[in-house]
């Protein structure tokens, strides 16, 4: 069987219910013009995962991870079924493969689960009988068949794992920006599109919180030599950045307003906290220059996690903002989200000013 095209559409692709019909028509037109079959990974509508989390917290402020993973993944299931029915309405042969049917096997971390094995059999069987297979992003199962969640914004990881499983040389990631920019173009002015980005640079940016791609998806793509093509999520689906073996050294500023830096009383306490977060597959950085740990991307009940692990709680130290030039990294801390925005703008202006030196790490408002 010829490898299908693998496409991913994030939650921003589905701001209205009408968007499902629009995408179904576009996918049908692509099949008619190019031939071949499609695997389409989708996320839930914007805010749906957070709504499920809020409802869960009203019943139990500190739910177990297994329950969280079982509930939060429903947002992406709903999105997949809505796209499938839009495809059916257009006369397309489509089906949905949920996480427990997909052949993605993880450890039993439940939340931020780590992929251990991919069985291409279920996907190949579904593609034999259908033209389009729709997959809810971020879903998998452990060895006992229990639902696991690959973490926040992990649809990218699902898409790359699927591309590797079915032998697709490329994986298309569609979002509300057409590629990787020198910083978030929604937050900072004067940004630059990075047309070609190496796996290593993309992974480094993602590690520090860049929201364009899930960090582990980049490393998985590198391992299997799957090229990641970043495209706009609406017609004409403009191609922006390509992540692969090529790519010049890049200068960028990374700001994720959900990221939080925690300060501990000693390096030993910070090391213990970092090890605990890391063991739970939570993206975390042990910052230099003090007993500091940055938890990247949010969506973690920090107080409850530290309580369960028997850690001395860290104190809020600010929002990390990171400047990168090639492999050189400098992380700064801003006291609030608003200050982080101003700091990101200033660092970006300095980083791209001709002759400017590399910004030194500092604490802002601390």
CSV table of C-alpha atoms in Angstrom, one decimal:
chain,number,residue,atom,x,y,z
A,1,UNK,CA,0.0,0.0,0.0
A,2,UNK,CA,1.3,3.5,-0.9
A,3,UNK,CA,1.8,5.6,2.2
A,4,UNK,CA,-1.0,8.0,2.9
A,5,UNK,CA,-0.5,11.7,3.5
A,6,UNK,CA,-0.6,12.4,7.2
A,7,UNK,CA,-2.1,15.8,8.2
A,8,UNK,CA,-2.7,17.4,11.6
A,9,UNK,CA,-5.2,20.2,12.4
A,10,UNK,CA,-5.0,21.9,15.7
A,11,UNK,CA,-7.9,23.2,17.8
A,12,UNK,CA,-7.6,26.7,16.2
A,13,UNK,CA,-8.8,25.1,12.9
A,14,UNK,CA,-12.2,24.5,14.4
A,15,UNK,CA,-13.4,27.8,15.9
A,16,UNK,CA,-16.9,27.2,14.6
A,17,UNK,CA,-18.9,24.0,13.8
A,18,UNK,CA,-19.0,25.2,10.1
A,19,UNK,CA,-15.2,24.7,10.0
A,20,UNK,CA,-15.7,20.9,10.0
A,21,UNK,CA,-17.6,21.1,6.8
A,22,UNK,CA,-15.1,23.5,5.3
A,23,UNK,CA,-12.2,21.2,6.1
A,24,UNK,CA,-14.1,18.1,4.9
A,25,UNK,CA,-14.6,19.8,1.5
A,26,UNK,CA,-10.9,20.8,1.3
A,27,UNK,CA,-9.8,17.3,2.1
A,28,UNK,CA,-12.1,15.9,-0.5
A,29,UNK,CA,-10.7,18.3,-3.1
A,30,UNK,CA,-7.2,17.3,-2.2
A,31,UNK,CA,-8.1,13.6,-2.7
A,32,UNK,CA,-9.7,14.3,-6.0
A,33,UNK,CA,-6.7,16.3,-7.3
A,34,UNK,CA,-3.8,14.3,-5.9
A,35,UNK,CA,-5.3,10.8,-5.3
A,36,UNK,CA,-4.0,8.7,-2.4
A,37,UNK,CA,-5.4,8.3,1.0
A,38,UNK,CA,-5.3,10.5,4.1
A,39,UNK,CA,-4.8,10.2,7.8
A,40,UNK,CA,-6.1,13.3,9.5
A,41,UNK,CA,-5.2,14.0,13.2
A,42,UNK,CA,-7.4,16.6,14.9
A,43,UNK,CA,-7.6,18.4,18.2
A,44,UNK,CA,-10.8,19.5,20.0
A,45,UNK,CA,-12.3,22.9,19.6
A,46,UNK,CA,-10.5,25.8,21.4
A,47,UNK,CA,-11.2,25.7,25.1
A,48,UNK,CA,-12.9,22.4,25.2
A,49,UNK,CA,-10.1,20.5,27.0
A,50,UNK,CA,-10.0,23.3,29.6
A,51,UNK,CA,-13.8,23.1,30.0
A,52,UNK,CA,-13.6,19.4,30.8
A,53,UNK,CA,-10.8,20.1,33.2
A,54,UNK,CA,-12.9,22.7,35.0
A,55,UNK,CA,-15.9,20.4,35.3
A,56,UNK,CA,-13.7,17.7,36.7
A,57,UNK,CA,-12.2,20.0,39.3
A,58,UNK,CA,-15.6,21.0,40.5
A,59,UNK,CA,-16.3,17.4,41.3
A,60,UNK,CA,-12.8,16.7,42.7
A,61,UNK,CA,-10.3,19.5,43.0
A,62,UNK,CA,-7.4,16.9,42.9
A,63,UNK,CA,-8.5,14.1,40.6
A,64,UNK,CA,-6.2,11.1,39.9
A,65,UNK,CA,-4.2,11.2,36.7
A,66,UNK,CA,-6.1,8.1,35.3
A,67,UNK,CA,-9.4,10.0,35.6
A,68,UNK,CA,-7.9,13.2,34.1
A,69,UNK,CA,-6.5,11.3,31.1
A,70,UNK,CA,-9.8,9.5,30.5
A,71,UNK,CA,-11.8,12.7,30.5
A,72,UNK,CA,-9.7,15.3,28.9
A,73,UNK,CA,-9.1,13.2,25.8
A,74,UNK,CA,-12.8,13.3,25.0
A,75,UNK,CA,-12.4,16.8,23.6
A,76,UNK,CA,-10.3,15.4,20.7
A,77,UNK,CA,-12.7,12.5,20.3
A,78,UNK,CA,-15.6,14.9,19.8
A,79,UNK,CA,-13.6,16.8,17.2
A,80,UNK,CA,-12.7,13.6,15.3
A,81,UNK,CA,-16.3,12.4,15.2
A,82,UNK,CA,-17.5,15.8,14.0
A,83,UNK,CA,-15.0,15.9,11.1
A,84,UNK,CA,-15.8,12.3,10.2
A,85,UNK,CA,-19.5,13.0,10.0
A,86,UNK,CA,-18.8,16.1,7.8
A,87,UNK,CA,-16.8,13.8,5.5
A,88,UNK,CA,-19.6,11.3,5.4
A,89,UNK,CA,-22.0,14.1,4.4
A,90,UNK,CA,-19.7,14.8,1.5
A,91,UNK,CA,-19.8,11.2,0.4
A,92,UNK,CA,-16.3,10.3,1.6
A,93,UNK,CA,-15.4,6.9,3.0
A,94,UNK,CA,-14.1,7.9,6.4
A,95,UNK,CA,-13.7,6.3,9.9
A,96,UNK,CA,-12.3,7.3,13.3
A,97,UNK,CA,-9.6,5.4,15.2
A,98,UNK,CA,-9.6,6.4,18.8
A,99,UNK,CA,-6.5,6.0,21.0
A,100,UNK,CA,-7.2,2.5,22.3
A,101,UNK,CA,-7.8,1.3,18.7
A,102,UNK,CA,-4.8,3.1,17.1
A,103,UNK,CA,-1.9,0.9,18.0
A,104,UNK,CA,0.0,3.6,20.0
A,105,UNK,CA,1.3,1.9,23.1
A,106,UNK,CA,2.6,3.9,26.0
A,107,UNK,CA,3.8,3.6,29.6
A,108,UNK,CA,1.2,3.9,32.4
A,109,UNK,CA,1.9,7.5,33.3
A,110,UNK,CA,-1.7,8.3,32.1
A,111,UNK,CA,-0.9,12.0,31.7
A,112,UNK,CA,2.2,13.0,29.7
A,113,UNK,CA,2.5,9.3,28.8
A,114,UNK,CA,5.6,8.3,26.8
A,115,UNK,CA,5.3,6.3,23.6
A,116,UNK,CA,6.9,2.9,23.8
A,117,UNK,CA,5.7,1.1,20.7
A,118,UNK,CA,3.6,1.7,17.5
A,119,UNK,CA,1.7,-1.1,15.8
A,120,UNK,CA,0.9,0.0,12.2
A,121,UNK,CA,-1.6,-2.9,11.8
A,122,UNK,CA,-4.8,-1.0,12.9
A,123,UNK,CA,-4.1,2.0,10.7
A,124,UNK,CA,-3.3,-0.2,7.6
A,125,UNK,CA,-6.5,-2.2,8.1
A,126,UNK,CA,-8.6,1.0,8.4
A,127,UNK,CA,-7.0,2.5,5.3
A,128,UNK,CA,-7.7,-0.7,3.3
A,129,UNK,CA,-11.5,-0.1,3.8
A,130,UNK,CA,-11.6,3.8,3.9
A,131,UNK,CA,-10.2,6.7,2.1
A,132,UNK,CA,-9.7,8.9,5.1
A,133,UNK,CA,-8.9,7.8,8.7
A,134,UNK,CA,-9.6,10.5,11.3
A,135,UNK,CA,-7.6,10.3,14.6
A,136,UNK,CA,-8.2,12.2,17.8
A,137,UNK,CA,-4.8,13.7,18.8
A,138,UNK,CA,-2.9,13.0,21.9
A,139,UNK,CA,-4.6,9.6,22.7
A,140,UNK,CA,-3.0,6.2,23.2
A,141,UNK,CA,-3.3,3.3,25.6
A,142,UNK,CA,-1.0,1.4,28.0
A,143,UNK,CA,-0.3,-2.3,28.0
A,144,UNK,CA,-3.5,-3.0,29.9
A,145,UNK,CA,-5.6,-1.1,27.3
A,146,UNK,CA,-6.3,1.8,29.7
A,147,UNK,CA,-6.6,5.3,28.0
A,148,UNK,CA,-3.5,7.4,28.3
A,149,UNK,CA,-2.8,11.0,27.3
A,150,UNK,CA,0.3,12.2,25.6
A,151,UNK,CA,0.0,15.6,27.2
A,152,UNK,CA,-1.1,19.1,26.3
A,153,UNK,CA,-0.8,20.0,22.6
A,154,UNK,CA,0.4,16.4,21.8
A,155,UNK,CA,-1.6,16.0,18.5
A,156,UNK,CA,1.7,16.8,16.8
A,157,UNK,CA,3.2,13.7,18.5
A,158,UNK,CA,0.3,11.5,17.4
A,159,UNK,CA,0.7,12.7,13.8
A,160,UNK,CA,4.5,12.1,13.6
A,161,UNK,CA,4.1,8.7,15.2
A,162,UNK,CA,1.4,7.8,12.6
A,163,UNK,CA,3.6,9.0,9.8
A,164,UNK,CA,6.5,6.9,11.0
A,165,UNK,CA,4.2,3.9,11.4
A,166,UNK,CA,2.8,4.0,7.9
A,167,UNK,CA,6.0,5.0,6.2
A,168,UNK,CA,5.1,8.5,5.2
A,169,UNK,CA,8.1,10.7,4.4
A,170,UNK,CA,6.4,13.9,5.5
A,171,UNK,CA,3.9,15.0,8.2
A,172,UNK,CA,1.9,18.2,7.6
A,173,UNK,CA,1.2,20.3,10.8
A,174,UNK,CA,-1.6,22.8,10.1
A,175,UNK,CA,-2.1,25.6,12.6
A,176,UNK,CA,-3.1,29.3,12.8
A,177,UNK,CA,0.4,30.3,11.8
A,178,UNK,CA,2.1,29.0,8.7
A,179,UNK,CA,5.4,28.1,10.3
A,180,UNK,CA,7.9,28.7,13.0
A,181,UNK,CA,8.7,32.3,13.6
A,182,UNK,CA,11.5,34.1,15.5
A,183,UNK,CA,8.9,34.5,18.3
A,184,UNK,CA,5.1,34.2,18.6
A,185,UNK,CA,3.7,36.5,15.9
A,186,UNK,CA,0.5,36.9,17.9
A,187,UNK,CA,2.3,38.4,20.8
A,188,UNK,CA,5.4,40.2,19.5
A,189,UNK,CA,5.8,42.5,16.5
A,190,UNK,CA,8.6,42.3,13.9
A,191,UNK,CA,8.8,38.5,13.8
A,192,UNK,CA,10.5,36.6,11.0
A,193,UNK,CA,9.5,33.3,9.4
A,194,UNK,CA,12.1,30.6,9.6
A,195,UNK,CA,11.8,28.8,6.3
A,196,UNK,CA,14.1,25.8,7.1
A,197,UNK,CA,14.7,24.7,10.6
A,198,UNK,CA,16.8,21.8,11.7
A,199,UNK,CA,15.4,19.1,14.0
A,200,UNK,CA,17.8,20.2,16.7
A,201,UNK,CA,16.8,23.9,16.7
A,202,UNK,CA,13.1,23.0,16.5
A,203,UNK,CA,13.5,20.6,19.5
A,204,UNK,CA,15.4,23.3,21.5
A,205,UNK,CA,12.7,25.9,20.8
A,206,UNK,CA,10.0,23.5,21.8
A,207,UNK,CA,11.8,22.4,25.0
A,208,UNK,CA,11.7,26.0,26.2
A,209,UNK,CA,8.0,26.4,25.4
A,210,UNK,CA,7.5,27.4,21.7
A,211,UNK,CA,3.9,26.4,21.0
A,212,UNK,CA,4.3,25.6,17.3
A,213,UNK,CA,5.4,22.0,17.8
A,214,UNK,CA,5.4,19.4,20.6
A,215,UNK,CA,9.0,18.7,21.6
A,216,UNK,CA,8.9,15.0,21.6
A,217,UNK,CA,7.3,15.0,18.1
A,218,UNK,CA,10.4,16.7,16.7
A,219,UNK,CA,12.7,14.1,18.2
A,220,UNK,CA,10.5,11.3,17.0
A,221,UNK,CA,10.5,12.8,13.5
A,222,UNK,CA,14.3,13.1,13.6
A,223,UNK,CA,14.6,9.4,14.7
A,224,UNK,CA,12.5,8.2,11.8
A,225,UNK,CA,13.6,10.9,9.3
A,226,UNK,CA,10.0,12.2,8.9
A,227,UNK,CA,10.1,15.8,7.5
A,228,UNK,CA,7.7,18.1,9.3
A,229,UNK,CA,5.9,20.6,7.0
A,230,UNK,CA,4.2,23.5,8.8
A,231,UNK,CA,1.2,24.9,7.0
A,232,UNK,CA,-1.7,27.3,7.6
A,233,UNK,CA,-4.9,25.7,8.7
A,234,UNK,CA,-7.1,27.4,6.1
A,235,UNK,CA,-7.1,27.8,2.4
A,236,UNK,CA,-4.8,28.1,0.5
A,237,UNK,CA,-3.0,26.1,3.3
A,238,UNK,CA,0.2,28.0,2.8
A,239,UNK,CA,3.4,26.2,3.5
A,240,UNK,CA,5.7,28.1,5.8
A,241,UNK,CA,8.5,26.2,7.6
A,242,UNK,CA,10.0,22.8,6.9
A,243,UNK,CA,11.7,20.9,9.8
A,244,UNK,CA,14.3,18.4,8.7
A,245,UNK,CA,18.0,17.8,8.4
A,246,UNK,CA,18.7,21.2,6.9
A,247,UNK,CA,18.4,24.6,8.5
A,248,UNK,CA,20.6,27.5,9.2
A,249,UNK,CA,21.4,28.7,12.7
A,250,UNK,CA,18.4,30.6,14.1
A,251,UNK,CA,17.9,33.5,16.5
A,252,UNK,CA,14.6,33.4,18.4
A,253,UNK,CA,12.8,34.3,21.6
A,254,UNK,CA,10.5,31.8,23.2
A,255,UNK,CA,7.6,32.9,25.4
A,256,UNK,CA,4.9,30.6,26.7
A,257,UNK,CA,2.7,32.4,29.1
A,258,UNK,CA,1.6,29.2,30.7
A,259,UNK,CA,5.1,28.3,31.7
A,260,UNK,CA,6.1,28.9,35.3
A,261,UNK,CA,9.5,29.1,37.1
A,262,UNK,CA,9.7,27.8,40.7
A,263,UNK,CA,12.4,28.8,43.2
A,264,UNK,CA,13.6,26.4,45.9
A,265,UNK,CA,15.6,26.9,49.0
A,266,UNK,CA,18.6,25.0,47.8
A,267,UNK,CA,20.0,23.3,44.7
A,268,UNK,CA,19.4,19.9,46.2
A,269,UNK,CA,15.6,20.7,46.6
A,270,UNK,CA,15.5,22.0,43.0
A,271,UNK,CA,17.3,18.9,41.7
A,272,UNK,CA,14.8,16.7,43.5
A,273,UNK,CA,11.8,18.6,42.0
A,274,UNK,CA,13.3,18.5,38.5
A,275,UNK,CA,13.9,14.8,38.8
A,276,UNK,CA,10.3,14.2,39.9
A,277,UNK,CA,8.8,16.3,37.1
A,278,UNK,CA,11.1,14.7,34.6
A,279,UNK,CA,10.2,11.2,35.8
A,280,UNK,CA,6.5,12.0,35.2
A,281,UNK,CA,7.3,13.1,31.6
A,282,UNK,CA,6.4,16.7,32.3
A,283,UNK,CA,8.5,19.1,30.3
A,284,UNK,CA,10.8,20.8,32.8
A,285,UNK,CA,14.0,22.7,32.7
A,286,UNK,CA,16.6,23.0,35.5
A,287,UNK,CA,17.6,26.6,35.1
A,288,UNK,CA,21.1,27.7,35.9
A,289,UNK,CA,22.0,30.6,38.2
A,290,UNK,CA,20.1,29.4,41.2
A,291,UNK,CA,17.8,26.7,42.6
A,292,UNK,CA,15.2,27.3,39.8
A,293,UNK,CA,13.0,24.9,37.8
A,294,UNK,CA,10.8,26.0,34.9
A,295,UNK,CA,7.7,23.9,34.2
A,296,UNK,CA,7.0,24.4,30.6
A,297,UNK,CA,3.6,24.9,29.0
A,298,UNK,CA,1.4,24.8,32.1
A,299,UNK,CA,-1.6,22.5,32.5
A,300,UNK,CA,0.0,21.0,35.7
A,301,UNK,CA,-1.5,21.3,39.2
A,302,UNK,CA,1.9,22.3,40.6
A,303,UNK,CA,0.9,22.3,44.3
A,304,UNK,CA,-0.9,18.9,44.1
A,305,UNK,CA,1.9,17.3,42.1
A,306,UNK,CA,4.6,18.4,44.6
A,307,UNK,CA,2.4,17.3,47.5
A,308,UNK,CA,1.9,13.8,46.0
A,309,UNK,CA,5.6,13.5,45.4
A,310,UNK,CA,6.5,14.6,48.9
A,311,UNK,CA,8.4,17.7,47.6
A,312,UNK,CA,9.0,20.9,49.5
A,313,UNK,CA,6.9,23.3,47.4
A,314,UNK,CA,8.7,25.7,45.2
A,315,UNK,CA,7.9,29.4,45.3
A,316,UNK,CA,6.6,31.2,42.2
A,317,UNK,CA,9.6,33.0,40.6
A,318,UNK,CA,8.1,34.3,37.4
A,319,UNK,CA,7.4,33.6,33.8
A,320,UNK,CA,10.5,32.3,31.9
A,321,UNK,CA,11.4,34.1,28.6
A,322,UNK,CA,14.2,32.5,26.6
A,323,UNK,CA,16.5,34.0,24.0
A,324,UNK,CA,18.2,31.5,21.6
A,325,UNK,CA,20.9,32.1,19.1
A,326,UNK,CA,21.8,28.7,17.5
A,327,UNK,CA,22.5,26.4,20.5
A,328,UNK,CA,23.2,29.3,22.9
A,329,UNK,CA,20.5,29.9,25.4
A,330,UNK,CA,19.7,32.7,27.9
A,331,UNK,CA,16.6,32.4,30.1
A,332,UNK,CA,15.1,35.5,31.8
A,333,UNK,CA,12.4,35.7,34.4
A,334,UNK,CA,9.5,38.2,34.3
A,335,UNK,CA,7.4,38.8,37.4
A,336,UNK,CA,4.1,38.6,35.5
A,337,UNK,CA,2.6,37.7,32.1
A,338,UNK,CA,2.3,41.3,31.1
A,339,UNK,CA,6.0,41.9,32.0
A,340,UNK,CA,6.9,38.8,30.1
A,341,UNK,CA,5.3,40.2,26.9
A,342,UNK,CA,7.3,43.5,27.2
A,343,UNK,CA,10.4,41.5,28.0
A,344,UNK,CA,9.9,39.2,24.9
A,345,UNK,CA,9.5,42.2,22.7
A,346,UNK,CA,12.6,43.9,24.0
A,347,UNK,CA,14.7,40.7,23.7
A,348,UNK,CA,13.5,40.0,20.2
A,349,UNK,CA,14.4,43.6,19.2
A,350,UNK,CA,17.8,43.2,20.7
A,351,UNK,CA,18.4,39.7,19.2
A,352,UNK,CA,17.8,40.9,15.7
A,353,UNK,CA,19.4,44.3,15.9
A,354,UNK,CA,22.6,44.3,13.8
A,355,UNK,CA,25.7,44.0,16.0
A,356,UNK,CA,23.7,43.4,19.2
A,357,UNK,CA,25.3,41.2,21.7
A,358,UNK,CA,23.6,38.1,23.1
A,359,UNK,CA,21.3,39.1,26.0
A,360,UNK,CA,22.6,38.0,29.4
A,361,UNK,CA,20.2,36.1,31.7
A,362,UNK,CA,18.5,38.2,34.3
A,363,UNK,CA,15.6,38.4,36.7
A,364,UNK,CA,13.0,41.0,35.9
A,365,UNK,CA,10.9,42.4,38.7
A,366,UNK,CA,12.2,39.9,41.2
